[in-house]
Coordinates of C-alpha atoms in Angstrom, one line a residue:
M1 CA -26.7 -16.2 -35.0
D2 CA -30.7 -16.3 -35.5
V3 CA -33.4 -17.6 -32.6
N4 CA -33.2 -21.1 -34.2
E5 CA -29.1 -21.4 -33.9
F6 CA -29.4 -19.4 -30.5
R7 CA -31.6 -22.4 -29.4
K8 CA -29.9 -25.3 -31.1
R9 CA -26.1 -24.0 -29.4
G10 CA -28.0 -23.1 -26.5
K11 CA -28.7 -26.4 -25.3
E12 CA -25.3 -27.6 -26.7
V13 CA -23.8 -25.4 -24.4
I14 CA -25.9 -26.5 -21.1
D15 CA -24.9 -30.0 -22.1
A16 CA -21.0 -28.7 -22.3
I17 CA -21.5 -27.0 -18.8
A18 CA -23.3 -30.2 -17.3
D19 CA -20.5 -33.0 -18.8
Y20 CA -18.0 -30.2 -17.3
Y21 CA -19.3 -30.6 -13.7
E22 CA -19.8 -34.2 -13.7
A23 CA -16.3 -34.4 -14.2
V24 CA -15.1 -31.5 -12.6
N25 CA -13.4 -33.7 -9.6
D26 CA -11.4 -35.6 -11.9
I27 CA -9.7 -32.6 -13.7
P28 CA -6.6 -31.4 -12.0
P29 CA -7.8 -28.3 -10.3
M30 CA -4.4 -26.3 -11.1
S31 CA -3.4 -24.9 -14.4
T32 CA 0.1 -25.5 -15.6
V33 CA 0.8 -23.4 -18.6
S34 CA 3.2 -20.8 -18.5
P35 CA 2.4 -17.0 -18.7
G36 CA 1.9 -15.9 -22.1
Y37 CA 1.0 -19.4 -23.3
L38 CA -2.5 -18.0 -24.9
Y39 CA -0.6 -15.2 -26.8
K40 CA 0.9 -17.5 -28.6
L41 CA -2.0 -19.3 -29.6
L42 CA -4.0 -16.9 -30.4
P43 CA -4.4 -14.5 -33.8
H44 CA -2.9 -10.9 -32.5
E45 CA -5.8 -9.6 -34.4
A46 CA -9.7 -9.6 -34.5
P47 CA -11.2 -12.1 -37.4
E48 CA -12.7 -9.9 -40.1
T49 CA -15.0 -12.4 -40.9
P50 CA -17.8 -14.4 -39.0
E51 CA -16.3 -17.7 -37.4
S52 CA -18.4 -20.7 -36.8
F53 CA -19.5 -21.7 -33.2
D54 CA -17.8 -24.9 -33.9
A55 CA -14.6 -23.3 -34.4
I56 CA -15.0 -21.3 -31.6
Q57 CA -15.9 -24.0 -29.0
K58 CA -13.0 -26.3 -30.3
D59 CA -10.8 -23.4 -29.0
L60 CA -12.1 -23.0 -25.9
Q61 CA -11.6 -26.7 -24.9
T62 CA -8.2 -26.8 -27.1
K63 CA -6.8 -23.2 -26.1
I64 CA -8.7 -21.9 -23.1
M65 CA -9.1 -24.8 -21.0
P66 CA -5.8 -26.0 -20.3
G67 CA -5.4 -22.5 -18.8
M68 CA -8.4 -22.6 -16.5
T69 CA -8.0 -23.2 -12.7
H70 CA -11.1 -25.1 -11.4
W71 CA -12.4 -23.4 -8.8
Q72 CA -15.3 -25.8 -8.8
S73 CA -13.5 -28.7 -7.9
G74 CA -13.9 -30.7 -4.9
N75 CA -10.1 -31.1 -4.7
F76 CA -9.9 -27.3 -4.7
F77 CA -8.6 -26.1 -1.4
S78 CA -7.0 -22.9 -2.1
W79 CA -8.0 -19.5 -0.8
F80 CA -11.5 -19.6 -0.1
P81 CA -14.4 -21.1 -2.3
S82 CA -16.1 -19.8 -4.9
N83 CA -19.4 -21.2 -4.8
S84 CA -21.0 -21.9 -8.4
S85 CA -24.7 -23.9 -8.3
F86 CA -26.8 -24.7 -11.0
P87 CA -29.7 -22.5 -9.6
A88 CA -27.8 -19.5 -9.5
I89 CA -26.1 -20.7 -13.6
L90 CA -30.2 -20.8 -14.3
G91 CA -30.7 -17.0 -12.6
D92 CA -28.0 -15.5 -14.2
M93 CA -28.7 -16.7 -17.4
Y94 CA -32.1 -14.9 -17.1
S95 CA -30.0 -12.0 -15.9
S96 CA -28.2 -11.7 -19.4
M97 CA -31.3 -12.1 -21.2
F98 CA -32.7 -9.4 -19.6
D99 CA -29.7 -7.5 -19.3
V100 CA -30.6 -4.2 -18.0
V101 CA -28.7 -1.5 -16.6
G102 CA -30.6 -1.4 -13.5
F103 CA -29.0 2.4 -11.9
N104 CA -32.5 3.3 -10.7
W105 CA -36.3 2.1 -10.6
L106 CA -37.5 3.2 -13.8
C107 CA -34.8 1.3 -15.6
S108 CA -36.5 -2.2 -14.4
P109 CA -38.9 -1.9 -11.5
A110 CA -38.4 -5.6 -10.8
A111 CA -34.7 -5.2 -10.9
T112 CA -34.5 -2.8 -8.0
E113 CA -37.5 -4.0 -6.0
L114 CA -36.3 -7.8 -6.4
E115 CA -32.9 -6.8 -5.0
T116 CA -34.4 -4.6 -1.8
V117 CA -37.1 -7.6 -1.3
V118 CA -33.9 -10.0 -1.3
M119 CA -31.6 -8.5 0.4
D120 CA -34.0 -8.0 3.4
W121 CA -34.6 -12.0 3.0
L122 CA -30.7 -12.5 3.4
G123 CA -30.6 -10.2 6.1
K124 CA -33.1 -12.2 8.1
L125 CA -31.6 -15.6 7.1
I126 CA -28.4 -14.2 8.5
G127 CA -29.6 -13.0 11.8
L128 CA -28.7 -9.3 11.4
D129 CA -30.4 -7.1 13.4
R130 CA -33.5 -5.1 12.2
R131 CA -31.4 -2.1 11.5
F132 CA -29.7 -3.4 8.4
L133 CA -33.2 -3.8 6.7
S134 CA -35.8 -2.0 4.4
F135 CA -38.6 -2.6 6.1
K136 CA -39.3 -2.2 9.8
E137 CA -41.3 -4.9 11.7
D138 CA -44.5 -3.3 10.8
G139 CA -43.7 -3.1 7.3
T140 CA -42.8 1.0 7.5
E141 CA -39.9 1.8 5.8
G142 CA -36.6 2.0 8.0
N143 CA -33.1 4.0 7.8
G144 CA -31.2 1.0 6.6
G145 CA -30.8 -1.5 3.9
G146 CA -28.8 -3.7 1.6
V147 CA -27.4 -3.7 -1.8
I148 CA -25.6 -5.9 -4.0
Q149 CA -22.0 -5.2 -4.8
G150 CA -19.8 -6.8 -6.9
S151 CA -16.9 -7.8 -4.0
A152 CA -16.0 -7.1 -0.5
S153 CA -13.1 -4.5 -2.1
E154 CA -16.0 -2.3 -3.6
A155 CA -17.9 -3.1 -0.3
H156 CA -15.3 -1.6 1.5
I157 CA -14.7 1.3 -0.5
V158 CA -18.2 2.2 -0.4
A159 CA -18.4 2.1 3.5
M160 CA -15.7 4.2 3.6
I161 CA -16.7 6.9 1.4
A162 CA -20.1 7.0 3.3
A163 CA -17.8 7.0 6.9
R164 CA -16.0 10.1 5.3
E165 CA -19.0 11.6 4.7
M166 CA -20.2 10.9 8.5
A167 CA -17.0 12.4 9.5
L168 CA -16.9 16.0 7.6
E169 CA -20.5 16.4 8.7
R170 CA -19.8 15.5 12.4
L171 CA -16.6 18.4 12.1
K172 CA -19.2 20.6 10.4
S173 CA -21.6 20.5 13.0
Q174 CA -19.2 20.2 16.3
G175 CA -16.7 22.7 15.0
G176 CA -18.9 25.2 13.6
I177 CA -16.8 25.3 10.3
S178 CA -18.0 25.7 7.1
S179 CA -18.0 23.0 4.4
E180 CA -14.8 24.5 2.7
D181 CA -12.7 24.1 6.1
A182 CA -14.3 20.7 6.7
D183 CA -12.7 19.5 3.5
K184 CA -9.5 20.8 4.6
Q185 CA -9.4 18.6 7.1
R186 CA -9.3 15.4 5.0
H187 CA -5.7 14.4 5.0
K188 CA -6.1 14.2 9.0
L189 CA -8.8 11.2 8.7
V190 CA -7.3 7.9 9.7
A191 CA -9.0 4.6 9.3
Y192 CA -7.8 1.4 11.7
F193 CA -7.4 -1.8 10.8
S194 CA -5.2 -5.3 12.0
D195 CA -2.5 -6.7 10.5
Q196 CA -4.9 -9.6 9.6
T197 CA -7.6 -7.3 8.2
H198 CA -8.2 -8.2 4.3
S199 CA -6.1 -5.7 1.9
S200 CA -9.3 -4.7 0.5
G201 CA -9.5 -2.4 3.6
Q202 CA -6.0 -0.5 2.6
K203 CA -7.0 -0.5 -1.3
A204 CA -10.2 1.5 -0.1
A205 CA -8.1 3.9 1.9
N206 CA -5.8 4.1 -1.2
V207 CA -8.5 4.9 -3.1
I208 CA -10.1 7.5 -0.9
G209 CA -6.8 9.3 0.2
C210 CA -7.0 8.7 3.9
K211 CA -4.1 7.6 6.3
T212 CA -4.0 4.4 8.0
T213 CA -2.9 2.6 11.1
T214 CA -2.3 -1.4 11.4
V215 CA -3.2 -2.3 14.8
P216 CA -1.1 -5.4 15.7
T217 CA -2.6 -8.2 16.8
G218 CA -1.5 -11.3 19.5
D219 CA -1.4 -15.0 19.4
D220 CA -4.8 -15.2 18.4
F221 CA -4.7 -13.0 15.3
R222 CA -7.9 -10.7 16.7
L223 CA -8.1 -7.3 16.8
T224 CA -8.6 -6.2 20.2
K225 CA -10.2 -3.5 22.2
Q226 CA -7.3 -2.4 24.1
A227 CA -5.2 -2.4 21.1
L228 CA -7.3 -0.4 19.1
E229 CA -7.9 2.1 22.2
Q230 CA -4.0 2.5 22.4
A231 CA -3.9 3.4 18.5
I232 CA -6.2 5.9 18.6
A233 CA -4.8 7.5 21.8
K234 CA -1.5 7.7 20.0
D235 CA -2.7 9.3 16.6
K236 CA -5.2 12.1 18.3
E237 CA -1.8 13.0 19.9
Q238 CA -0.6 13.7 16.7
G239 CA -3.4 15.8 15.5
L240 CA -5.1 12.6 13.3
I241 CA -8.7 12.5 13.2
P242 CA -10.5 9.0 13.5
F243 CA -13.3 8.4 11.5
F244 CA -13.2 4.4 10.5
V245 CA -12.5 1.2 12.0
C246 CA -13.0 -2.6 10.3
G247 CA -13.6 -5.7 12.5
T248 CA -13.3 -8.7 10.7
F249 CA -15.4 -11.8 11.2
G250 CA -13.3 -14.6 10.0
T251 CA -10.1 -13.1 8.7
T252 CA -8.5 -14.6 5.6
N253 CA -5.4 -16.2 7.2
T254 CA -7.1 -18.2 10.2
T255 CA -10.9 -16.9 9.7
A256 CA -10.2 -15.2 13.6
I257 CA -13.2 -13.4 15.1
D258 CA -11.9 -10.1 16.3
D259 CA -13.1 -8.5 19.3
L260 CA -16.2 -7.3 17.9
P261 CA -18.3 -6.0 21.0
G262 CA -15.1 -4.2 22.1
I263 CA -14.3 -2.7 19.0
A264 CA -18.2 -1.4 19.0
D265 CA -17.3 0.0 22.2
V266 CA -14.4 2.6 21.0
A267 CA -16.4 3.1 17.6
Q268 CA -19.2 4.5 19.7
K269 CA -17.2 6.2 22.3
E270 CA -14.4 7.8 19.2
S271 CA -17.8 8.3 16.8
L272 CA -16.0 6.2 14.7
W273 CA -18.1 4.4 11.3
Y274 CA -18.1 0.8 12.2
H275 CA -17.4 -1.8 9.1
V276 CA -18.1 -5.1 9.8
D277 CA -16.3 -7.7 6.9
A278 CA -17.6 -11.0 7.0
A279 CA -16.9 -11.6 3.5
Y280 CA -16.0 -15.4 3.9
A281 CA -17.6 -16.5 7.5
G282 CA -20.9 -14.5 6.8
S283 CA -22.1 -17.7 5.0
A284 CA -21.9 -19.6 8.4
L285 CA -24.4 -17.2 9.9
T286 CA -27.1 -18.7 8.1
C287 CA -26.9 -21.6 10.6
P288 CA -28.4 -20.0 14.1
E289 CA -25.5 -22.1 16.1
F290 CA -22.7 -19.9 14.8
R291 CA -24.6 -16.4 15.4
P292 CA -23.4 -15.8 19.0
L293 CA -19.8 -15.9 17.4
A294 CA -20.7 -12.3 15.8
A295 CA -22.0 -10.8 18.8
G296 CA -21.5 -7.2 18.7
S297 CA -21.9 -6.6 15.0
E298 CA -25.3 -5.8 15.8
R299 CA -24.0 -2.0 16.8
A300 CA -22.2 -2.0 13.4
D301 CA -22.9 0.9 10.8
S302 CA -22.4 -1.5 7.7
F303 CA -21.8 -5.4 7.4
N304 CA -20.6 -7.1 4.4
F305 CA -20.7 -10.6 3.5
N306 CA -20.1 -12.4 0.1
P307 CA -22.7 -15.1 -1.3
H308 CA -20.3 -15.8 -3.9
K309 CA -17.7 -17.1 -1.3
W310 CA -19.9 -19.7 0.4
M311 CA -23.5 -19.4 -0.1
L312 CA -23.9 -21.3 -3.3
T313 CA -24.2 -18.4 -5.3
N314 CA -22.0 -17.4 -8.7
F315 CA -19.7 -14.7 -8.5
D316 CA -20.3 -11.6 -8.6
C317 CA -22.7 -11.6 -5.8
S318 CA -21.3 -9.3 -2.2
A319 CA -24.0 -8.2 0.2
L320 CA -23.6 -5.2 1.7
W321 CA -26.1 -3.4 4.4
V322 CA -25.9 -0.1 6.2
A323 CA -28.0 0.7 9.0
D324 CA -28.6 4.3 8.0
S325 CA -28.2 4.9 4.3
T326 CA -28.5 8.9 4.5
H327 CA -24.6 9.2 4.5
L328 CA -24.1 6.5 1.8
V329 CA -26.6 8.4 -0.4
N330 CA -25.3 11.7 0.2
A331 CA -21.5 11.1 -0.6
L332 CA -22.4 9.4 -3.8
S333 CA -25.6 10.8 -5.3
I334 CA -25.0 13.2 -8.4
H335 CA -28.2 13.6 -10.2
R336 CA -28.5 14.6 -14.1
E337 CA -31.6 15.3 -16.0
Y338 CA -31.1 12.4 -17.9
Y339 CA -32.0 10.3 -14.5
P340 CA -35.6 11.1 -14.0
K341 CA -36.8 11.0 -10.5
V342 CA -40.1 8.7 -9.9
E343 CA -42.6 9.5 -7.7
G344 CA -43.7 6.5 -5.2
D345 CA -42.9 4.6 -1.9
T346 CA -39.0 5.4 -1.2
A347 CA -38.7 2.2 0.1
F348 CA -38.8 0.4 -3.4
V349 CA -38.0 3.5 -5.4
K350 CA -34.3 3.1 -4.9
D351 CA -31.8 4.9 -6.7
Y352 CA -29.3 1.7 -6.0
R353 CA -26.7 3.8 -8.4
N354 CA -26.3 6.2 -5.2
W355 CA -25.2 3.2 -3.5
Q356 CA -22.2 2.0 -5.0
L357 CA -19.4 3.1 -7.2
P358 CA -20.7 2.3 -10.8
L359 CA -23.9 4.2 -12.3
G360 CA -24.9 0.8 -14.2
R361 CA -25.6 -2.7 -12.5
R362 CA -26.3 -5.9 -13.2
F363 CA -29.5 -7.7 -12.1
R364 CA -27.8 -9.9 -10.0
S365 CA -30.2 -10.4 -7.5
L366 CA -32.2 -12.9 -9.7
K367 CA -29.8 -15.5 -9.0
L368 CA -29.3 -14.9 -5.4
W369 CA -33.6 -15.2 -5.9
F370 CA -33.2 -18.6 -7.4
V371 CA -30.5 -19.8 -5.0
M372 CA -32.8 -18.7 -1.6
R373 CA -35.7 -20.4 -3.2
M374 CA -34.1 -23.4 -4.9
Y375 CA -32.1 -24.4 -1.8
G376 CA -34.2 -23.2 1.0
A377 CA -32.7 -22.0 4.2
E378 CA -32.4 -25.8 4.9
G379 CA -30.3 -26.6 2.1
I380 CA -28.2 -23.6 2.5
R381 CA -27.3 -24.2 5.9
K382 CA -26.4 -28.1 5.2
H383 CA -23.7 -27.1 2.7
I384 CA -22.4 -25.0 5.6
R385 CA -23.0 -27.6 7.9
D386 CA -21.3 -30.3 6.2
D387 CA -18.1 -28.3 5.3
V388 CA -17.6 -27.5 8.8
T389 CA -18.0 -31.3 9.7
Q390 CA -15.2 -31.8 7.2
A391 CA -12.8 -29.2 7.7
K392 CA -13.0 -30.6 11.3
W393 CA -12.6 -34.3 10.5
L394 CA -9.9 -33.2 8.6
A395 CA -7.8 -31.4 11.3
N396 CA -8.7 -34.1 13.7
Q397 CA -6.8 -36.8 11.4
L398 CA -3.6 -34.4 10.9
V399 CA -3.5 -34.0 14.8
A400 CA -4.4 -38.3 15.2
D401 CA -1.0 -38.1 12.8
G402 CA 1.3 -36.8 15.4
R403 CA 3.6 -34.9 12.5
F404 CA 1.1 -32.2 12.3
E405 CA -0.3 -29.4 14.4
L406 CA -3.0 -27.1 14.1
I407 CA -2.2 -23.3 14.5
V408 CA -6.0 -22.2 15.3
P409 CA -8.8 -24.7 16.2
V410 CA -11.0 -25.1 13.2
V411 CA -14.2 -22.9 13.6
F412 CA -15.6 -22.7 10.0
G413 CA -14.4 -24.6 6.7
L414 CA -10.6 -23.6 7.2
A415 CA -7.9 -26.2 8.6
V416 CA -4.6 -24.2 9.2
F417 CA -1.7 -26.3 10.1
R418 CA 1.9 -27.0 9.3
I419 CA 4.4 -29.7 9.9
K420 CA 5.7 -29.1 13.9
P421 CA 8.8 -28.8 14.5
E422 CA 9.0 -32.3 16.9
A423 CA 8.6 -34.2 13.6
L424 CA 11.6 -33.1 11.8
S425 CA 15.1 -34.4 13.3
D426 CA 16.1 -30.5 12.9
P427 CA 13.2 -28.4 14.0
S428 CA 14.9 -25.3 12.8
K429 CA 14.2 -26.5 9.4
V430 CA 10.3 -26.4 10.0
N431 CA 9.6 -23.6 7.9
Q432 CA 11.7 -25.3 5.0
A433 CA 10.0 -28.1 5.3
N434 CA 6.5 -26.6 5.2
T435 CA 7.1 -24.7 2.3
A436 CA 8.9 -27.8 0.4
L437 CA 5.3 -29.6 1.5
I438 CA 3.2 -27.1 0.0
K439 CA 5.0 -27.3 -3.6
A440 CA 5.4 -30.9 -3.2
I441 CA 1.5 -31.1 -3.3
N442 CA 1.2 -28.7 -6.0
D443 CA 3.7 -30.5 -8.2
D444 CA 1.8 -33.4 -7.5
G445 CA -1.2 -31.4 -9.0
R446 CA -4.0 -33.6 -7.8
V447 CA -5.1 -30.9 -5.0
F448 CA -4.5 -27.5 -4.8
L449 CA -3.9 -25.3 -1.7
V450 CA -2.2 -22.4 -0.6
G451 CA 0.0 -21.5 2.4
T452 CA 0.7 -18.0 4.5
K453 CA 3.1 -17.0 7.0
L454 CA 1.9 -16.2 10.3
N455 CA 4.3 -14.9 13.3
G456 CA 7.2 -16.0 10.7
N457 CA 5.9 -19.4 10.6
D458 CA 5.1 -20.9 7.1
V459 CA 2.0 -22.9 7.4
L460 CA -1.1 -24.7 5.2
R461 CA -4.3 -23.6 4.5
A462 CA -6.9 -25.9 3.5
A463 CA -10.5 -24.6 2.6
V464 CA -13.4 -26.8 2.8
G465 CA -16.5 -25.7 0.8
S466 CA -17.0 -26.5 -2.8
T467 CA -20.5 -27.3 -4.1
F468 CA -19.6 -30.2 -5.9
G469 CA -17.0 -31.4 -3.1
T470 CA -17.6 -34.6 -1.1
Q471 CA -15.8 -36.4 1.9
K472 CA -14.0 -38.4 -0.5
N473 CA -12.1 -35.0 -1.9
V474 CA -11.3 -34.6 1.7
D475 CA -10.0 -37.9 2.2
L476 CA -7.9 -37.4 -0.7
L477 CA -6.9 -34.3 1.0
L478 CA -5.5 -36.1 3.6
E479 CA -3.9 -39.3 1.4
I480 CA -1.4 -36.7 -0.5
L481 CA -0.8 -34.5 2.9
K482 CA 0.5 -37.7 4.9
E483 CA 2.0 -39.2 1.6
H484 CA 4.4 -36.3 0.9
A485 CA 4.9 -35.2 4.7
T486 CA 6.6 -38.3 4.8
K487 CA 8.8 -37.6 1.3
V488 CA 9.8 -34.3 2.8
I489 CA 10.6 -35.2 6.0
A490 CA 13.0 -37.9 4.8
D491 CA 14.6 -35.5 2.7
L492 CA 15.3 -33.1 5.5
E493 CA 17.1 -35.7 7.5

């Protein structure tokens, strides 16, 4: 493919992408293929000779497209959104054009410096404490800073590695022991999560090889100060060394907000690294009215949220900030002569390879830069507020129907609900009714949502948040919920 052919085909691809987004709300959001379908359709070896673009394009439409779940559909209400937008796509195209491997400043100065600038922009946009920014108010370099990770799981691992470094350094300084003796204490380190913390917390602990304690939550599904204190006291009696705690701003199951100020108190008292996971709900902090809900996060050591979830930025783009990068860089820094050091303003000459697990990294800040400039703060806030309004409208309509009940109040874009026991002639069949409702809705195929279990109860989750969704999509969801609830309740009579 020469440049002329690329120009021609590139325009065709742009047209195909635009056509897809124009039609995405009319496509059933959930794929119905069976496991192994694609293996049967594709050759079992790579082609020996070049194939035409037209042939590949045809296979994309006839073989790949049927196996796609359409996350960008306004009728996709499962999990949390994975926002796409045209500005982000354009930024990603430029990133693919440059195709840099930006592990340090010299690799591409603009790639490093734009990330530093944009992460400060983003931190200010969501109201982060200045401790997390690369620059102080007077323009001088601060101790903190932001870095774009691939996912919240990577951010969790990186934060936990920094926490381990901080804990081992503390053992050496307070205990007057050598590095070797401090390392021998690693097996005693324990991290704390609630029973509602995302699975990325446990995965991070598995990766670094530390112990974990899962702290139970109550009926509000929040990690509390008292429960955390009790768990820590019990572990210390066993000779374990608490070193890390995760507080969540918007859990996956219910968007519950942990007792962030209380957790900060415990973290300060016990010298824990305090990580705030705001993967989904952090986007809401672009709207000032939500920021009081995050009180206490300003005292954290690290803060993470995913613009690729609810802030109009294509996957992957997970924003992680640390209040002090010292432990992170010390833990992940490895020097080789083929990684030349560059003299200059250290605020800009960041070796981001020392802020993440891989060496190489994509120019991800470009798409974030495009999104923040082309939408502006006003456009981003409108997107968030519209979704919250629609989610609350859905919740109110379900309650008004009389057969549904909310499990938790709607705070962001997620409604968690179920057919209530009183709507059934046999209330003991309530779990059966709700699992049947989820299956009936997804078998119907017009919308896609998932359920979860809370305190042994089967419930439904509807996450509003598609870039291309409107009130009409939420209207359709409500119509389908009512229609199938009627059938499910009648079938259980």
